[in-house]
Amino acid sequence: MADLIPVQTALLSVSDKTGLIPFAQKLAGWGIKLLSTGGSAKSLRDAGLQVVDVADITGFPEMMDGRVKTLHPNVHGGLLALRDNPDHLKAMQAHGIDSIDLLVVNLYPFEETVAGGANYDTAIENIDIGGPAMIRAAAKNHKFVNVVTDVEDYDALLAELDKNSGSTGYRFRQSLALTAYSRTSAYDAAVSGWMTKALEETPRRHVLSGQISQNLRYGENPHQAAAFYMDGSDRPSIATAVQHQGKELSYNNINDTDAAFELVAEFDPADGPACVIVKHANPCGVARGPSMKAAYQAAFDCDRTSAFGGIIALNQPLDADTAKEIVNIFTEVVIAPGIDMAAQQIFETKKNLRLLTTNGLPDVTEASKVVRHVSGGHLLQDRDVGIIDVSELKVVTKRKPTDQELQDLLFAWKVAKHVKSNAIVYAKDGKTVGIGAGQMSRVDSTRIAARKADDMAEVLELQQSPAVGSVVASDAFFPFADGLITAATAGATALIQPGGSMRDDEVIAAADELGLAMVFTGMRHFRH
């Protein structure tokens, strides 16, 4: 097995010319012959470097608006030839093919072009053909050839050459090949994903791709390795957030912060402040308020025990008054669209608290795909962007909900959408007062949420449970009347649910008997 291989000839053809000149100058300093194409060759010449045009070694000029320039045996033969195979060497000699020991290519900016809103034809023209073909060829022959696809690897290659007097080691070339194949795979996945969306078809094969953002200390548990990959989208999210302070985000931090931020985005900032507190991917408190401080306090009061060590998400920039309240308890992460200077200074007293800003909220109506891995494959579905307007609600009981009940029902319904099934949410006056999540039976979630409301009354020293006079949201239909009866016993006066059970009539009759108001949405919000 070849180990140290000297680099004598390099082919450089890049779209992103960041750092190209100093990199090429150092290669030339090692006496490495430089081949190049188009704009890359011009940039190198303008910097005073000696460059051989690829057209001079192929005998063909660039043609068809640059679509054809490197697809030639003199290029691919130089990349693919096995230097220890006599037949390959004879073929090279017979056809005048010279070895290429280093390929430096980054691809047409297809992802950026599509993200910028390019039309179909423009996107097609930004699909690179020659680049991926050369990258795959060089990566396949990493026994002898180095391939660099990322600007960030320039320094690593130069360090390897310095360490080995102009040569590279086999393990280093293997690592470059891995990065190269990962890049072409991600590039093809981006093209496939774009065409899937453009044609509105389900492809026969589905590929996931991402760029590593962070190697994590561990996954959900210390014995699990983990990393965080970004898909390149610019949607405000945990992936695009700026971390201003605090310890490195963990796997669970990222997962929980995503859950919190997606829920708080359901509440339009134009309608006033909203706060979400999440623990283990479930909300333990959600509230709106006349101020962000009031919204936070109401969300915190819903379940002060669970809020300890939780994730806080805000739908408006964090201000100093709210920051003063937040630092009174241990919090893992705070994420908000922005933060004022005074609030940031307050947070600086809590060095371990992770503070993230996103410069905006995601559009909760924007369509996208969600992936869940299962043994042997993965499930792909549309993101749940279902939203119910008051005009779409169907009153199914004799009593109609009051205006206040209706507002609270819609509030609770938004929250229930983000609670693990079976999900039950008690809400009153624009805040949750009890949340039951993730139970195998709906009636158990109803009981747990009512118990949470009792706990809230005890902690806040209230005269009665805040469930009295509350409304209840259920993410799916009540299969029996028992869940509804449990809610009524706790003091709830109105309910919102999808409907659709074979026992709907029985459940409606129980609601009428108890004097409850109930509306059907016709939409389910299972979350597993």
Coordinates of C-alpha atoms in Angstrom, one line a residue, residues 12 19-28 102 104 148 153-155 157-158 161:
L12 CA -7.3 23.9 -9.3
G19 CA -8.0 31.9 0.0
L20 CA -7.1 30.6 -3.4
I21 CA -4.1 32.8 -4.1
P22 CA -2.1 32.3 -0.9
F23 CA -2.9 28.6 -1.1
A24 CA -1.7 28.3 -4.7
Q25 CA 1.4 30.4 -3.9
K26 CA 2.4 27.9 -1.3
L27 CA 1.8 25.0 -3.6
A28 CA 4.0 26.8 -6.2
L102 CA -3.9 17.0 -6.2
V104 CA -8.8 21.3 -5.7
V148 CA -9.8 19.0 -1.6
D153 CA -9.0 22.1 4.3
Y154 CA -6.4 24.3 2.6
D155 CA -4.4 24.8 5.7
L157 CA -3.2 20.1 3.2
L158 CA -0.4 22.7 3.5
L161 CA 3.0 18.9 2.9

